[in-house]
XYZ file of N, CA, C and O in Angstrom:
452
model
N 135.133 107.000 133.124
C 134.952 107.260 131.695
C 134.367 108.643 131.486
O 133.454 109.058 132.186
N 134.867 109.326 130.532
C 134.431 110.664 130.165
C 133.203 110.555 129.264
O 133.208 109.799 128.297
N 132.138 111.312 129.628
C 130.893 111.290 128.856
C 130.417 112.710 128.624
O 130.574 113.569 129.479
N 129.784 112.922 127.476
C 129.106 114.181 127.216
C 127.656 113.875 126.876
O 127.372 113.051 126.009
N 126.765 114.522 127.608
C 125.337 114.446 127.297
C 125.103 115.583 126.323
O 125.177 116.756 126.688
N 124.836 115.224 125.081
C 124.965 116.128 123.943
C 123.657 116.278 123.175
O 122.930 115.308 122.964
N 123.396 117.516 122.769
C 122.293 117.822 121.863
C 122.924 118.448 120.621
O 123.374 119.591 120.661
N 122.987 117.715 119.501
C 123.651 118.213 118.300
C 123.062 119.512 117.744
O 123.732 120.222 117.009
N 121.830 119.846 118.114
C 121.204 121.063 117.601
C 121.574 122.303 118.419
O 121.211 123.411 118.062
N 122.286 122.104 119.512
C 122.646 123.194 120.419
C 124.082 123.642 120.160
O 125.015 122.837 120.192
N 124.261 124.923 119.914
C 125.587 125.469 119.645
C 126.553 125.276 120.800
O 127.718 124.917 120.599
N 126.111 125.504 122.026
C 126.980 125.325 123.197
C 127.379 123.860 123.344
O 128.503 123.545 123.720
N 126.458 122.970 123.044
C 126.755 121.544 123.124
C 127.792 121.162 122.063
O 128.717 120.393 122.339
N 127.651 121.715 120.865
C 128.645 121.439 119.811
C 130.018 121.997 120.204
O 131.048 121.364 119.960
N 130.036 123.179 120.827
C 131.305 123.754 121.297
C 131.935 122.853 122.361
O 133.148 122.638 122.366
N 131.107 122.337 123.248
C 131.602 121.437 124.278
C 132.189 120.168 123.691
O 133.234 119.678 124.136
N 131.544 119.648 122.677
C 132.031 118.457 121.992
C 133.406 118.725 121.373
O 134.311 117.890 121.452
N 133.583 119.889 120.796
C 134.882 120.255 120.200
C 135.971 120.307 121.262
O 137.106 119.881 121.027
N 135.655 120.841 122.434
C 136.637 120.896 123.525
C 137.079 119.486 123.892
O 138.270 119.231 124.098
N 136.123 118.568 123.958
C 136.489 117.179 124.268
C 137.345 116.567 123.166
O 138.328 115.883 123.456
N 136.993 116.819 121.916
C 137.789 116.285 120.807
C 139.212 116.823 120.858
O 140.177 116.084 120.677
N 139.343 118.117 121.128
C 140.666 118.745 121.183
C 141.495 118.245 122.362
O 142.723 118.312 122.324
N 140.842 117.745 123.397
C 141.562 117.261 124.583
C 142.359 115.994 124.276
O 143.305 115.668 124.989
N 141.949 115.273 123.215
C 142.626 114.035 122.862
C 142.235 112.852 123.726
O 142.746 111.751 123.551
N 141.323 113.065 124.671
C 140.898 111.982 125.558
C 139.736 111.223 124.932
O 138.977 111.776 124.152
N 139.617 109.960 125.312
C 138.485 109.166 124.844
C 137.239 109.570 125.615
O 137.310 109.850 126.812
N 136.120 109.596 124.919
C 134.858 109.941 125.574
C 133.705 109.296 124.833
O 133.834 108.870 123.695
N 132.588 109.256 125.522
C 131.364 108.706 124.967
C 130.374 109.846 124.772
O 130.233 110.699 125.653
N 129.700 109.848 123.631
C 128.661 110.844 123.356
C 127.308 110.206 123.648
O 126.993 109.143 123.107
N 126.546 110.852 124.498
C 125.198 110.372 124.802
C 124.217 111.415 124.284
O 124.161 112.539 124.803
N 123.514 111.060 123.234
C 122.500 111.956 122.672
C 121.218 111.739 123.474
O 120.384 110.905 123.139
N 121.100 112.499 124.549
C 120.049 112.256 125.538
C 118.636 112.543 125.040
O 117.675 112.107 125.659
N 118.491 113.241 123.921
C 117.152 113.439 123.368
C 116.665 112.166 122.680
O 115.479 111.893 122.643
N 117.612 111.395 122.134
C 117.272 110.141 121.458
C 117.281 108.962 122.432
O 116.462 108.063 122.325
N 118.243 108.960 123.338
C 118.406 107.882 124.320
C 118.135 108.470 125.694
O 119.059 108.894 126.376
N 116.890 108.485 126.060
C 116.484 109.159 127.294
C 117.137 108.542 128.523
O 117.364 107.344 128.581
N 117.398 109.392 129.475
C 118.014 108.974 130.721
C 117.018 108.244 131.615
O 115.818 108.496 131.548
N 117.547 107.402 132.458
C 116.730 106.775 133.497
C 116.730 107.708 134.709
O 117.558 108.625 134.811
N 115.830 107.437 135.627
C 115.793 108.231 136.856
C 117.109 108.079 137.611
O 117.645 109.061 138.132
N 117.661 106.888 137.629
C 118.938 106.655 138.319
C 120.065 107.471 137.681
O 120.892 108.066 138.395
N 120.112 107.520 136.344
C 121.152 108.302 135.656
C 121.008 109.790 135.953
O 121.996 110.471 136.253
N 119.780 110.294 135.871
C 119.551 111.716 136.127
C 119.889 112.060 137.574
O 120.522 113.082 137.847
N 119.509 111.196 138.490
C 119.817 111.412 139.908
C 121.325 111.481 140.120
O 121.826 112.363 140.827
N 122.068 110.577 139.494
C 123.527 110.549 139.626
C 124.154 111.816 139.048
O 125.057 112.399 139.651
N 123.675 112.255 137.899
C 124.206 113.476 137.279
C 123.987 114.677 138.210
O 124.901 115.469 138.435
N 122.798 114.802 138.742
C 122.492 115.922 139.635
C 123.374 115.855 140.879
O 123.900 116.880 141.337
N 123.576 114.654 141.388
C 124.447 114.460 142.544
C 125.881 114.878 142.220
O 126.528 115.590 142.996
N 126.393 114.443 141.073
C 127.762 114.794 140.676
C 127.922 116.295 140.447
O 128.981 116.862 140.722
N 126.881 116.924 139.912
C 126.925 118.365 139.689
C 126.851 119.140 141.003
O 127.251 120.300 141.062
N 126.288 118.510 142.040
C 126.147 119.184 143.331
C 125.108 120.284 143.306
O 125.293 121.329 143.929
N 124.022 120.054 142.547
C 122.981 121.071 142.394
C 121.620 120.482 142.743
O 121.492 119.273 142.937
N 120.629 121.326 142.786
C 119.245 120.899 142.949
C 118.668 120.631 141.560
O 119.110 121.239 140.577
N 117.665 119.774 141.449
C 117.069 119.496 140.133
C 116.646 120.762 139.376
O 116.867 120.855 138.164
N 116.090 121.734 140.068
C 115.638 122.961 139.392
C 116.796 123.681 138.701
O 116.605 124.355 137.688
N 118.023 123.513 139.216
C 119.191 124.183 138.635
C 119.615 123.576 137.306
O 120.437 124.149 136.595
N 119.078 122.413 136.976
C 119.391 121.766 135.703
C 118.325 122.065 134.642
O 118.482 121.743 133.478
N 117.268 122.742 135.049
C 116.153 123.049 134.141
C 116.451 124.309 133.340
O 116.853 125.337 133.894
N 116.212 124.220 132.042
C 116.296 125.394 131.166
C 114.985 126.174 131.336
O 113.999 125.894 130.678
N 115.004 127.110 132.247
C 113.779 127.799 132.635
C 113.285 128.804 131.598
O 112.192 129.345 131.743
N 114.051 129.016 130.541
C 113.590 129.910 129.466
C 112.894 129.143 128.346
O 112.383 129.746 127.408
N 112.896 127.810 128.441
C 112.178 127.000 127.448
C 110.690 127.333 127.512
O 110.122 127.466 128.594
N 110.069 127.435 126.358
C 108.651 127.792 126.286
C 107.787 126.837 127.111
O 106.893 127.278 127.838
N 108.056 125.542 127.011
C 107.268 124.555 127.752
C 107.298 124.850 129.255
O 106.277 124.766 129.933
N 108.472 125.176 129.774
C 108.603 125.477 131.197
C 107.862 126.774 131.538
O 107.089 126.823 132.496
N 108.125 127.809 130.764
C 107.509 129.114 131.051
C 105.987 129.042 131.000
O 105.309 129.632 131.840
N 105.454 128.335 130.027
C 104.001 128.268 129.855
C 103.309 127.423 130.918
O 102.154 127.668 131.242
N 104.013 126.438 131.471
C 103.365 125.485 132.368
C 103.830 125.512 133.822
O 103.059 125.117 134.703
N 105.067 125.972 134.072
C 105.607 125.788 135.414
C 106.259 127.020 136.030
O 106.606 126.990 137.214
N 106.431 128.073 135.279
C 107.079 129.263 135.805
C 106.328 129.757 137.047
O 105.109 129.824 137.059
N 107.096 130.086 138.079
C 106.560 130.644 139.333
C 105.660 129.691 140.100
O 104.897 130.121 140.956
N 105.734 128.394 139.801
C 104.953 127.414 140.555
C 105.886 126.633 141.470
O 107.038 126.395 141.128
N 105.375 126.240 142.615
C 106.139 125.387 143.530
C 105.985 123.941 143.060
O 104.870 123.433 142.980
N 107.115 123.330 142.752
C 107.102 121.973 142.221
C 108.121 121.157 143.016
O 109.231 121.626 143.269
N 107.757 119.950 143.379
C 108.667 119.097 144.143
C 109.872 118.693 143.279
O 109.801 118.679 142.048
N 110.943 118.344 143.952
C 112.147 117.874 143.257
C 111.822 116.649 142.407
O 112.273 116.541 141.266
N 111.038 115.742 142.968
C 110.673 114.519 142.241
C 109.898 114.851 140.970
O 110.143 114.252 139.915
N 108.984 115.807 141.051
C 108.200 116.186 139.873
C 109.086 116.862 138.826
O 108.943 116.604 137.621
N 110.009 117.685 139.265
C 110.940 118.345 138.334
C 111.751 117.285 137.594
O 111.935 117.367 136.373
N 112.208 116.285 138.312
C 112.989 115.236 137.669
C 112.146 114.454 136.677
O 112.601 114.151 135.573
N 110.897 114.155 137.029
C 110.004 113.466 136.088
C 109.782 114.306 134.839
O 109.735 113.779 133.721
N 109.659 115.622 135.020
C 109.484 116.509 133.862
C 110.703 116.462 132.943
O 110.554 116.423 131.720
N 111.906 116.465 133.514
C 113.109 116.403 132.689
C 113.226 115.068 131.977
O 113.684 115.018 130.836
N 112.808 113.994 132.637
C 112.878 112.678 132.004
C 111.900 112.564 130.846
O 112.214 111.979 129.812
N 110.718 113.149 131.001
C 109.724 113.059 129.928
C 109.893 114.162 128.878
O 109.374 114.037 127.768
N 110.601 115.224 129.224
C 110.858 116.349 128.306
C 112.346 116.694 128.386
O 112.724 117.731 128.940
N 113.227 115.846 127.848
C 114.665 116.036 128.044
C 115.224 117.351 127.505
O 116.281 117.781 127.944
N 114.497 118.008 126.607
C 115.029 119.292 126.129
C 114.982 120.360 127.219
O 115.570 121.425 127.071
N 114.333 120.060 128.340
C 114.330 120.977 129.476
C 115.681 121.011 130.197
O 115.947 121.915 130.967
N 116.522 120.002 129.941
C 117.807 119.926 130.637
C 118.835 120.868 130.030
O 118.946 120.991 128.810
N 119.599 121.523 130.907
C 120.740 122.312 130.451
C 121.705 121.395 129.723
O 121.796 120.205 130.015
N 122.450 121.944 128.792
C 123.406 121.154 128.041
C 124.562 122.020 127.579
O 124.384 123.248 127.512
N 125.655 121.383 127.283
C 125.967 119.979 127.494
C 126.326 119.709 128.950
O 126.677 120.628 129.685
N 126.232 118.467 129.324
C 126.707 118.023 130.634
C 127.861 117.080 130.361
O 127.748 116.179 129.522
N 128.973 117.308 131.046
C 130.133 116.428 130.884
C 130.431 115.798 132.234
O 130.482 116.485 133.255
N 130.598 114.476 132.207
C 130.917 113.712 133.406
C 132.281 113.073 133.203
O 132.542 112.467 132.164
N 133.119 113.229 134.202
C 134.442 112.605 134.197
C 134.631 111.942 135.556
O 134.963 112.608 136.535
N 134.349 110.642 135.618
C 134.462 109.917 136.878
C 133.468 110.422 137.903
O 132.269 110.352 137.689
N 133.994 110.988 138.990
C 133.120 111.485 140.053
C 132.931 112.996 140.002
O 132.552 113.622 140.988
N 133.186 113.582 138.821
C 133.015 115.018 138.628
C 132.109 115.265 137.430
O 132.093 114.481 136.489
N 131.389 116.373 137.483
C 130.530 116.734 136.351
C 130.394 118.250 136.296
O 130.493 118.929 137.331
N 130.173 118.763 135.091
C 129.914 120.189 134.891
C 128.878 120.364 133.797
O 128.729 119.511 132.923
N 128.193 121.488 133.883
C 127.342 121.933 132.788
C 128.219 122.825 131.927
O 128.856 123.745 132.436
N 128.277 122.551 130.647
C 129.153 123.291 129.741
C 128.567 124.619 129.290
O 128.484 124.887 128.098
N 128.175 125.430 130.221
C 127.687 126.785 129.958
C 128.408 127.723 130.901
O 128.036 127.772 132.066
N 129.432 128.378 130.453
C 130.003 128.355 129.110
C 130.787 127.068 128.863
O 131.197 126.405 129.820
N 131.020 126.746 127.602
C 131.716 125.506 127.264
C 133.085 125.360 127.944
O 133.520 124.247 128.221
N 133.732 126.461 128.248
C 135.052 126.415 128.892
C 134.993 125.726 130.254
O 136.004 125.256 130.760
N 133.814 125.663 130.866
C 133.679 124.955 132.149
C 134.162 123.514 132.031
O 134.627 122.930 133.006
N 134.035 122.939 130.859
C 134.393 121.540 130.637
C 135.879 121.320 130.932
O 136.272 120.283 131.467
N 136.697 122.288 130.615
C 138.153 122.147 130.815
C 138.507 121.938 132.281
O 139.557 121.378 132.581
N 137.626 122.350 133.196
C 137.936 122.236 134.622
C 137.920 120.796 135.125
O 138.433 120.535 136.211
N 137.340 119.870 134.365
C 137.289 118.482 134.830
C 138.052 117.520 133.908
O 137.958 116.304 134.068
N 138.765 118.057 132.936
C 139.513 117.173 132.015
C 140.788 116.719 132.638
O 141.593 116.697 133.083
């Protein structure tokens, strides 16, 4: 099943949503700021993306810069931070079966449709 982890306030996320709509394929919208992810879901997304947890963090977010910039933090702690502060996650994330991409730029989404 095709899913988009979406933040309606984010322009790139809205662009990604449009790409999915234009594809004509069925998909599910997950507003992850309202419906927070579980540790298992976040772990699976990171696994599908083939990245380290730190690579999913929006490191320019004020919360990150003020509290964690240039600090050594374990992968587990980074994941806990994203779960408790979901706006730290890059967006949008699109999952299609066993593939996933971060939609930055939004055109990345087309690679897994």
